[in-house]
PDB file of C-alpha atoms in Angstrom:
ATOM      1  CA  UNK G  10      10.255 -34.146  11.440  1.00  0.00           C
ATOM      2  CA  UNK G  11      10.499 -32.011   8.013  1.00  0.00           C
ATOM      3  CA  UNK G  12      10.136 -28.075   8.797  1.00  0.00           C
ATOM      4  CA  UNK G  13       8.779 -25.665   6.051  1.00  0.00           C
ATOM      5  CA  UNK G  14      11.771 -23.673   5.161  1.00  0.00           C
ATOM      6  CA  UNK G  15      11.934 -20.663   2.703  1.00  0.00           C
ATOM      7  CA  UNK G  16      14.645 -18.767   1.593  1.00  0.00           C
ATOM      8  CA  UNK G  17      14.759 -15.213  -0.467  1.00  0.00           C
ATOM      9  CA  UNK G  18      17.794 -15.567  -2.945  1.00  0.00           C
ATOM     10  CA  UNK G  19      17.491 -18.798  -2.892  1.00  0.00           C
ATOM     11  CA  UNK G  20      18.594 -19.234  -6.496  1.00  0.00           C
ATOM     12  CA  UNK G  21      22.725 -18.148  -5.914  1.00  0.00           C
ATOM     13  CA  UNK G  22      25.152 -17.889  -3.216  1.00  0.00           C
ATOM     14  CA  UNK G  23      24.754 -18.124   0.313  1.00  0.00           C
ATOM     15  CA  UNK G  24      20.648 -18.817  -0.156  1.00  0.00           C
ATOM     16  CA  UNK G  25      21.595 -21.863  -2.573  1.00  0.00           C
ATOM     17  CA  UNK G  26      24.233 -23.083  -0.292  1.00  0.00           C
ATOM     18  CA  UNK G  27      21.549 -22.700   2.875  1.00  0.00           C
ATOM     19  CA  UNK G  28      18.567 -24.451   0.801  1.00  0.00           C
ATOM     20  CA  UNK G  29      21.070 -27.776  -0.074  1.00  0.00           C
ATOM     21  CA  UNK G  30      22.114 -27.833   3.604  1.00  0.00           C
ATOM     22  CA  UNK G  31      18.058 -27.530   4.820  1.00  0.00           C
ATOM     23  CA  UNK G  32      17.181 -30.146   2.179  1.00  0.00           C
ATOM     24  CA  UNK G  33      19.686 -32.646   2.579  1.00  0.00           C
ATOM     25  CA  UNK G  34      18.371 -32.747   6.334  1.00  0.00           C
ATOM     26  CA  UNK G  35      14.912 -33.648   5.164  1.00  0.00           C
ATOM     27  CA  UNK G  36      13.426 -30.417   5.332  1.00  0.00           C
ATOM     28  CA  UNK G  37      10.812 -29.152   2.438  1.00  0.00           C
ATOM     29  CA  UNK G  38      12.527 -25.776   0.792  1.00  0.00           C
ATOM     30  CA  UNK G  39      10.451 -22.711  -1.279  1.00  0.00           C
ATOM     31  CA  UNK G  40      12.996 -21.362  -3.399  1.00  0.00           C
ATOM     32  CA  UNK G  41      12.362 -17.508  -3.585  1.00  0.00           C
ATOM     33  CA  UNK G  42      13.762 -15.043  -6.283  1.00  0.00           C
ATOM     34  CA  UNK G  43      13.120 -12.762  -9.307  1.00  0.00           C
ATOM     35  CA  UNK G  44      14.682 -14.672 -11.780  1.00  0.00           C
ATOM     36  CA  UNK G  45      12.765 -17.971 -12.461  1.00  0.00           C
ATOM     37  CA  UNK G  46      15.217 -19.430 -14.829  1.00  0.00           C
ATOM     38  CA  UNK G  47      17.986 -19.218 -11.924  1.00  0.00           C
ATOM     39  CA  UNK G  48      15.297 -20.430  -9.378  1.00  0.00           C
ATOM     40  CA  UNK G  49      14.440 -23.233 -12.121  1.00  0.00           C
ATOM     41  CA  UNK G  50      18.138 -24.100 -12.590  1.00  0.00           C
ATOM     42  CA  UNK G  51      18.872 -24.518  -8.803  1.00  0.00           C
ATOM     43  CA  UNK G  52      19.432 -27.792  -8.127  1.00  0.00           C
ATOM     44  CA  UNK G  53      17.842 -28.790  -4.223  1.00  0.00           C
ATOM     45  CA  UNK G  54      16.179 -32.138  -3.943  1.00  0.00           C
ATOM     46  CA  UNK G  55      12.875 -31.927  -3.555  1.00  0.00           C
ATOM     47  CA  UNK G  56      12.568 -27.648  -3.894  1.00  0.00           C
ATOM     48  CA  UNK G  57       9.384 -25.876  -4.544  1.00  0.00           C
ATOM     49  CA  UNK G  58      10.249 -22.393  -6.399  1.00  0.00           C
ATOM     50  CA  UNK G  59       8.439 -19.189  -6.868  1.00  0.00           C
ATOM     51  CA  UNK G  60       9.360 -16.421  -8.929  1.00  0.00           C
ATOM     52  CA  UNK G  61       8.924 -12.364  -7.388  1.00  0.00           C
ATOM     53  CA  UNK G  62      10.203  -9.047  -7.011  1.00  0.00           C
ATOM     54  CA  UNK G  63       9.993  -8.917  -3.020  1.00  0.00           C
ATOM     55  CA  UNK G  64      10.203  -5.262  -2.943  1.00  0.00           C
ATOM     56  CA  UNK G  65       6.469  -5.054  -4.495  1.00  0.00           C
ATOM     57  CA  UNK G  66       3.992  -5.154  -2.238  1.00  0.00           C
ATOM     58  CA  UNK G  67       1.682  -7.138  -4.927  1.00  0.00           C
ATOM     59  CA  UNK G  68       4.354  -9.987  -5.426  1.00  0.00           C
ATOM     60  CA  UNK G  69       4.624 -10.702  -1.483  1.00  0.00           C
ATOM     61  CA  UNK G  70       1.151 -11.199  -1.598  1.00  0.00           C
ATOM     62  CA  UNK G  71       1.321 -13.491  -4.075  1.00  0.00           C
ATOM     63  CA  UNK G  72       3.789 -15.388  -2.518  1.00  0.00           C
ATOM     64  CA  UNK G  73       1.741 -15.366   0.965  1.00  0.00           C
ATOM     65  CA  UNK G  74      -0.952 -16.847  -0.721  1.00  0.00           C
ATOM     66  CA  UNK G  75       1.414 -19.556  -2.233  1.00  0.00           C
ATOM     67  CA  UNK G  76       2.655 -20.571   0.921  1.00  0.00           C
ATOM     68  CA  UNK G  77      -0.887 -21.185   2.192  1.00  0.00           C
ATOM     69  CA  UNK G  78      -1.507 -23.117  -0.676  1.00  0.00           C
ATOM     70  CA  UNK G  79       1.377 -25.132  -0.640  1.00  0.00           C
ATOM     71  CA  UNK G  80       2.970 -25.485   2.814  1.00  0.00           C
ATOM     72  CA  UNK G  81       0.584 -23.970   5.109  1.00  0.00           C
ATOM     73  CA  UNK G  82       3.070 -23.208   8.202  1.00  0.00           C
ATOM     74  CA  UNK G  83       6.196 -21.172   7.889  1.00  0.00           C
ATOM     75  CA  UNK G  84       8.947 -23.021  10.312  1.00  0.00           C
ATOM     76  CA  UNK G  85      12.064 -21.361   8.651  1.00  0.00           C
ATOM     77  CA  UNK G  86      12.068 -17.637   7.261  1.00  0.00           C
ATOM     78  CA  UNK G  87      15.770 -17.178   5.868  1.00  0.00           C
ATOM     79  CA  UNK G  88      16.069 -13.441   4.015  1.00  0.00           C
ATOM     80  CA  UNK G  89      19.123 -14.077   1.898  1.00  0.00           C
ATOM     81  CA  UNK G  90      17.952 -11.677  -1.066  1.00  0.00           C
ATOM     82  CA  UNK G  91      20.084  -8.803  -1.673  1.00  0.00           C
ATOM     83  CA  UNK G  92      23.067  -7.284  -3.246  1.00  0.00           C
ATOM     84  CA  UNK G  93      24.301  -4.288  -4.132  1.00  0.00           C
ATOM     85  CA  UNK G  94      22.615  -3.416  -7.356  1.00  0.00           C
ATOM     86  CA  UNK G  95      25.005  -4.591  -9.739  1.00  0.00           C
ATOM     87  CA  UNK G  96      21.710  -6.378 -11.726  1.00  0.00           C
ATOM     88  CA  UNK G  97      19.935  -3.293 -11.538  1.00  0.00           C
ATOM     89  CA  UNK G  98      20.018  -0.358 -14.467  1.00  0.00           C
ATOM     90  CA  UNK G  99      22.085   2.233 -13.885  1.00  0.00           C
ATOM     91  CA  UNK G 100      20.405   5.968 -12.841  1.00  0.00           C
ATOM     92  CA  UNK G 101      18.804   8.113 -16.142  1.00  0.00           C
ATOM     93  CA  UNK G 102      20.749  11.095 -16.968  1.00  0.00           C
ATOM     94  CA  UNK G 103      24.026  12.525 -15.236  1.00  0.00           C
ATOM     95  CA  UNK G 104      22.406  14.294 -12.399  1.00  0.00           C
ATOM     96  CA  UNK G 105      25.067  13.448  -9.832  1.00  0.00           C
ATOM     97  CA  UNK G 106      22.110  13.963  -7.305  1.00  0.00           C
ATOM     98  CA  UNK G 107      19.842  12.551  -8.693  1.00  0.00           C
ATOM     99  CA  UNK G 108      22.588   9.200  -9.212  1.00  0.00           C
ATOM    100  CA  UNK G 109      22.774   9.168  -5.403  1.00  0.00           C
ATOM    101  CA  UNK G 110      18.803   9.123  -5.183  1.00  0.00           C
ATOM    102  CA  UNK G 111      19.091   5.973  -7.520  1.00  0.00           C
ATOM    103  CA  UNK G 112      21.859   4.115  -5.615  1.00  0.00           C
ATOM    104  CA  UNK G 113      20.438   4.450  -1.740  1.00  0.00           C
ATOM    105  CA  UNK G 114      16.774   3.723  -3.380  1.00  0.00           C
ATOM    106  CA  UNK G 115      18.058   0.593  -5.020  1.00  0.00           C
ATOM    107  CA  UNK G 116      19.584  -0.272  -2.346  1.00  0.00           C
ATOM    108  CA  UNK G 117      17.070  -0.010   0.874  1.00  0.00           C
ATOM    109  CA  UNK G 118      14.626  -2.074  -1.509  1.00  0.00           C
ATOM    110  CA  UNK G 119      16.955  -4.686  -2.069  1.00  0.00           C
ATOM    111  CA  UNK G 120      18.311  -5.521   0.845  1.00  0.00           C
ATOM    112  CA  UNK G 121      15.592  -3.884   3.585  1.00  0.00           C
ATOM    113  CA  UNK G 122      12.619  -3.738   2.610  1.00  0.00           C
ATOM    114  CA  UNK G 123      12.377  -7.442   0.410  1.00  0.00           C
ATOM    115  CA  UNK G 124      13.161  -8.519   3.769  1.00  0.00           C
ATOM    116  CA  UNK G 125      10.489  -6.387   5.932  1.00  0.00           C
ATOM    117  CA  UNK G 126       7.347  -7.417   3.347  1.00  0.00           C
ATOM    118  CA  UNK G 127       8.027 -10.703   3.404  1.00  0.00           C
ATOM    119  CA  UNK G 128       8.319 -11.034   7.105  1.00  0.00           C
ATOM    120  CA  UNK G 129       5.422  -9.328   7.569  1.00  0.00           C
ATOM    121  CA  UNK G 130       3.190 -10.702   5.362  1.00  0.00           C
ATOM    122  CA  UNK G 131       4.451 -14.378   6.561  1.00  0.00           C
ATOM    123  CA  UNK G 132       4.411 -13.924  10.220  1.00  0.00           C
ATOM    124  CA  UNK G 133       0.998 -14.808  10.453  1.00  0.00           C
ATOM    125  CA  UNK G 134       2.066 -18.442   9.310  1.00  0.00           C
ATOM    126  CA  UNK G 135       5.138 -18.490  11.432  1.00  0.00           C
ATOM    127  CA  UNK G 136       5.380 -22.416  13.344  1.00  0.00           C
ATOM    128  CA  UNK G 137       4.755 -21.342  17.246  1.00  0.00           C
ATOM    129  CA  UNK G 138       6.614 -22.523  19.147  1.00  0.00           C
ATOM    130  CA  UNK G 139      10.041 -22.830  17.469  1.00  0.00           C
ATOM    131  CA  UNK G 140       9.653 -20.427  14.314  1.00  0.00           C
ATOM    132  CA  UNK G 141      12.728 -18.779  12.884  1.00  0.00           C
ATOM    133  CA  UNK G 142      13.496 -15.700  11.065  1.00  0.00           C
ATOM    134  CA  UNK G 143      16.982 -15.471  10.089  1.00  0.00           C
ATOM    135  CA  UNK G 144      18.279 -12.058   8.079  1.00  0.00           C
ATOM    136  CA  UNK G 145      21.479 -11.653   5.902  1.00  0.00           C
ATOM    137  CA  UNK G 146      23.383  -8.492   7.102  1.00  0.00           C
ATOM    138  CA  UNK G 147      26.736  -8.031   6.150  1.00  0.00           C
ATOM    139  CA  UNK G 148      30.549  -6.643   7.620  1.00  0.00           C
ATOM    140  CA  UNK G 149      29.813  -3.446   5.707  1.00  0.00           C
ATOM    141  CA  UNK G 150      27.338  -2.805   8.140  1.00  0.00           C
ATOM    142  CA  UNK G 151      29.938  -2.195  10.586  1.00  0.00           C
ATOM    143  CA  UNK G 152      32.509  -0.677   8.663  1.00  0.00           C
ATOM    144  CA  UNK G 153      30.712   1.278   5.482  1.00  0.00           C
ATOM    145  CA  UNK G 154      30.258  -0.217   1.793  1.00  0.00           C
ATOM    146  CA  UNK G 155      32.248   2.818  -0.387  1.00  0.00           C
ATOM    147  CA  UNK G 156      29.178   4.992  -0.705  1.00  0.00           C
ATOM    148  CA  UNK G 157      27.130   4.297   2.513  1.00  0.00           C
ATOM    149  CA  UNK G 158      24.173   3.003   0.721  1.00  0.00           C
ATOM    150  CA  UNK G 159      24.813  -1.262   0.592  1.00  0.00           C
ATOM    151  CA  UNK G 160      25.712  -0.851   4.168  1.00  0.00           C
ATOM    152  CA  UNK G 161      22.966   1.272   5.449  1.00  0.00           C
ATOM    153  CA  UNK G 162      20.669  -1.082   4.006  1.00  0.00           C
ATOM    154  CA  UNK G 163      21.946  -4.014   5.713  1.00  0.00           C
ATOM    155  CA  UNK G 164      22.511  -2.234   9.328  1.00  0.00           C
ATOM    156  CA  UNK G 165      18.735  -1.494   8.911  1.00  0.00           C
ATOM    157  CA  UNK G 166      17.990  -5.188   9.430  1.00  0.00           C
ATOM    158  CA  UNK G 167      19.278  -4.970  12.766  1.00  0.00           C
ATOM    159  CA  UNK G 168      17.108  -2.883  14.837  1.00  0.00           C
ATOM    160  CA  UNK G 169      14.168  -4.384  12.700  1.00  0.00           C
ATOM    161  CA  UNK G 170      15.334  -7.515  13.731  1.00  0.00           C
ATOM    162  CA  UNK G 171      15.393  -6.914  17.474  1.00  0.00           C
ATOM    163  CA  UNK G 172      12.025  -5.238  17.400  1.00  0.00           C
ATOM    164  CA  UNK G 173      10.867  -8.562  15.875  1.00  0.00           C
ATOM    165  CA  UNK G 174      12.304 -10.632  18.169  1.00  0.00           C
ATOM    166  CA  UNK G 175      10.649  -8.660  21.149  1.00  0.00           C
ATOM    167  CA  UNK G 176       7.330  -9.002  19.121  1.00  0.00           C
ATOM    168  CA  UNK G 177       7.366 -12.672  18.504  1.00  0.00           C
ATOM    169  CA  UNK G 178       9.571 -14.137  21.506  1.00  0.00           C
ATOM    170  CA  UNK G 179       5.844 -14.674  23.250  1.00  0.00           C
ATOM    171  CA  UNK G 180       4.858 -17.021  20.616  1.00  0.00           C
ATOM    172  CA  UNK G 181       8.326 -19.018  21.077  1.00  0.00           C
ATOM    173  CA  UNK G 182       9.823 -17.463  17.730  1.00  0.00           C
ATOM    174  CA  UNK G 183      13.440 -16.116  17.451  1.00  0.00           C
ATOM    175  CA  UNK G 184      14.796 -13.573  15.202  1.00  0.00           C
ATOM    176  CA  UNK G 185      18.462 -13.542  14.584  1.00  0.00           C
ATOM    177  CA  UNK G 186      20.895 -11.817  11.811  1.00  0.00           C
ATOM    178  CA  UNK G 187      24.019 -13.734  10.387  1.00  0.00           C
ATOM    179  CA  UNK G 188      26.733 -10.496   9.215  1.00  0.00           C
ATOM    180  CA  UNK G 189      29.255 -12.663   7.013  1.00  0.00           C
ATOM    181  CA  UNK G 190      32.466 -10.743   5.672  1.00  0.00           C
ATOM    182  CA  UNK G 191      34.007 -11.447   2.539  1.00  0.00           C
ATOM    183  CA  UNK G 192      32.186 -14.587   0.597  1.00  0.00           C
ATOM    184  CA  UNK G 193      33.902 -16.000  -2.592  1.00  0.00           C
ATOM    185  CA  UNK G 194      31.329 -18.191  -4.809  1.00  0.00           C
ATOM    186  CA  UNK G 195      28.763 -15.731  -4.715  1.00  0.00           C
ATOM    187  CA  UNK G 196      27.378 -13.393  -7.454  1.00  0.00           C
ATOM    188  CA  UNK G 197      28.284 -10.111  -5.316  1.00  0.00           C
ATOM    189  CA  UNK G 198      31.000  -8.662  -6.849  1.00  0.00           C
ATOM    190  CA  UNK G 199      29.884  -9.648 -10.230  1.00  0.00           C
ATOM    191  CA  UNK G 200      32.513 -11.067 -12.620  1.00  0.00           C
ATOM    192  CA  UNK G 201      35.392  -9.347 -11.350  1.00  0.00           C
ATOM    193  CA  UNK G 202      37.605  -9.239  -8.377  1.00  0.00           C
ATOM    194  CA  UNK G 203      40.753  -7.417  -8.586  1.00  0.00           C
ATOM    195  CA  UNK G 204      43.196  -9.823  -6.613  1.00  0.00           C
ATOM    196  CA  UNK G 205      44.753  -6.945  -5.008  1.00  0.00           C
ATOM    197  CA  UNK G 206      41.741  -6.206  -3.301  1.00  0.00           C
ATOM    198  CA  UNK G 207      40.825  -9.951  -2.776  1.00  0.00           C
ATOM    199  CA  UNK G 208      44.350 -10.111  -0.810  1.00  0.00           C
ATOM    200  CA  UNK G 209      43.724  -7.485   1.222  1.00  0.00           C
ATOM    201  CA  UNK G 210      40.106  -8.948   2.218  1.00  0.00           C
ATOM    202  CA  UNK G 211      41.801 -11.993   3.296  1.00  0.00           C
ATOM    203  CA  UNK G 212      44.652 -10.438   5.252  1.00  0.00           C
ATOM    204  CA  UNK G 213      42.520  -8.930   7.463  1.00  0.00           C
ATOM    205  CA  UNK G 214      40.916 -12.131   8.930  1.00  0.00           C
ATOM    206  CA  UNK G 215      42.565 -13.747  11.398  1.00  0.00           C
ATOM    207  CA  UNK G 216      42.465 -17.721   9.959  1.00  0.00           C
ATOM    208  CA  UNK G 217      43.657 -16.350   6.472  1.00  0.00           C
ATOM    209  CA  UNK G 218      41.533 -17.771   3.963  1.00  0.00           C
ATOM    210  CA  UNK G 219      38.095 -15.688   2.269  1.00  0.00           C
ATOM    211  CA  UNK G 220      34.638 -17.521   3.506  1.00  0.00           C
ATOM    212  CA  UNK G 221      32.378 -19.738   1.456  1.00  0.00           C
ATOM    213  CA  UNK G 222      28.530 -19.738   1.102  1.00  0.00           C
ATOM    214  CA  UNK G 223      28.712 -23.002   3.222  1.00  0.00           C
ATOM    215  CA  UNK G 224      30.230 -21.267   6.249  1.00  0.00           C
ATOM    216  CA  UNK G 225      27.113 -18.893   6.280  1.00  0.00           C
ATOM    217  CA  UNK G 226      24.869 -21.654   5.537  1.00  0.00           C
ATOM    218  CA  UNK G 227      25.764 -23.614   8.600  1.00  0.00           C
ATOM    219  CA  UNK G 228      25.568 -20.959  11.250  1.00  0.00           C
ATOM    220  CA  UNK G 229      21.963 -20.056   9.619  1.00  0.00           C
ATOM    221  CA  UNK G 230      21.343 -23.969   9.612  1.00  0.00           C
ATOM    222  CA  UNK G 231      22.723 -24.654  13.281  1.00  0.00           C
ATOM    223  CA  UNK G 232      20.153 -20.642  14.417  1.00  0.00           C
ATOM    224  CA  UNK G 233      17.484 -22.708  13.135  1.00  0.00           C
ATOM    225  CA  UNK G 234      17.834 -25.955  15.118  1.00  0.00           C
ATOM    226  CA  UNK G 235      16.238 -26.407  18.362  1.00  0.00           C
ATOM    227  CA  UNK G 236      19.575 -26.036  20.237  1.00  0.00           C
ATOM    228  CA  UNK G 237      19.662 -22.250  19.608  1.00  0.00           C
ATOM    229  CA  UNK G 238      15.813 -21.885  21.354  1.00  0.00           C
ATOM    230  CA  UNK G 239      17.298 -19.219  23.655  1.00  0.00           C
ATOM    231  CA  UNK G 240      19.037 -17.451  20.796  1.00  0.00           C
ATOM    232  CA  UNK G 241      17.148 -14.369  19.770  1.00  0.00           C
ATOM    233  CA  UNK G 242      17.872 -10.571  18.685  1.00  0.00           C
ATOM    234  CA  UNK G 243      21.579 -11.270  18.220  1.00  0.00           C
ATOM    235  CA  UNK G 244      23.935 -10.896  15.277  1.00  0.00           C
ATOM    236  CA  UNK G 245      26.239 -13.501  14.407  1.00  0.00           C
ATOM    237  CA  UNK G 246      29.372 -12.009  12.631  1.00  0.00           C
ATOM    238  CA  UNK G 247      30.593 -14.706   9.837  1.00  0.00           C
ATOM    239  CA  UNK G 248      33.960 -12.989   8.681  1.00  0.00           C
ATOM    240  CA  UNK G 249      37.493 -15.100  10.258  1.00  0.00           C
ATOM    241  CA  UNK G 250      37.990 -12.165  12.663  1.00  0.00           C
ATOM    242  CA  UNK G 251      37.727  -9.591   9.897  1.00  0.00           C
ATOM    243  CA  UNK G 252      35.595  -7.815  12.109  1.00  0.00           C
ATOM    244  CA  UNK G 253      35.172  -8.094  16.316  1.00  0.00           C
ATOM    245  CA  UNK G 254      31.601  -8.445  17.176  1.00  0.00           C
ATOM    246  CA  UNK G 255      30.540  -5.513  19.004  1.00  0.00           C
TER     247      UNK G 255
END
């Protein structure tokens, strides 16, 4: 039977890569992003899209009231939305302070709190039994980002995450996190990659090769089959043994 599936960042990367895997199983997928010419451009059979800034309380609304509209239950919630700012304008003036502001703001509303208002204004539609919320955390949750801020913002999915799963496990929904480690193919680092530092990402895994936005996609596809039910308030590391899970 088709679920209702809907994925933030569903436009690039991991999302994309999770909304052809969903689709080419049958399911219905509601492309979510900011940019509607990348949402537009996406190409999943079948995909509904919707263009919003998720950090806006306004926008989530309108997106709630879409999903009534047009799909009525939620049975998949996958948060794939996020990055590290690179798309974002740089801090005003050359206030060092002030620059550090600008980078930890940027970054807790792109990659926490897109995926809080969305959650909460959808878990009033979420299927019961057998809903799924599935967030994108990130190795640099474990292990720092360079300034603090990128992986702050992701480790702040996890206790969110288990207090959701606590909330919804009576209603027979499960809340999981997938924490991948380095992903080529994605629009992350931007355009550049020094291949010093890309070596050095892949030594440190333990199968020797960098991950792909497929590898990510299929753990988030196989968390939202029935066969992991009794999966809930866990985080699934994604990295070739970059990192130990903990």
């Amino acid at each position: 039977m088709a679920r209702n599936v809907i994925i933030s960042g569903g436009g690039t990367g991991i999302g994309l890569a999770a909304a052809r895997l969903f689709a080419a199983g049958g399911d219905r997928v509601l492309l979510l992003g900011r940019r509607a010419d990348v949402l537009e451009k996406a190409e999943v059979p079948g995909a509904l899209t919707y263009a919003a800034d998720l950090a806006e309380p306004a926008d989530v609304r309108g997106v709630a009231a879409f999903v009534e509209r047009e799909l009525g239950a939620v049975d998949v919630l996958v948060h794939s939305a996020g990055g590290s700012g690179l798309l974002e304008p740089d801090a005003p003036g050359d206030d060092p302070l002030a620059a550090v502001a600008h980078t930890w703001s940027v970054n807790f509303r792109l990659n926490t709190l897109t995926a809080v208002l969305l959650t909460e204004a959808l878990k009033p539609r979420l299927s019961e039994p057998g809903g799924r919320v599935l967030f994108l955390s990130s190795i640099a949750a474990y292990r720092g980002s360079g300034s603090g801020a990128y992986a702050a913002a992701k480790a702040g999915l996890h206790p969110y995450a288990h207090d959701l799963a606590r909330e919804l496990g009576p209603r027979g929904i499960t809340a999981n996190v997938v924490a991948p480690g380095y992903i080529e193919d994605t629009e992350f680092f931007g355009d550049a990659m020094a291949e010093e530092r890309r070596a050095r990402l892949i030594d440190e895994t333990s199968n020797g090769r960098a991950g792909t936005p497929g590898d990510v996609a299929e753990t988030l596809h196989w968390l939202a089959s029935p066969g992991a039910g009794h999966i809930t308030s866990q985080i699934i590391q994604v990295n070739g043994g970059a990192e130990r899970g903990h």
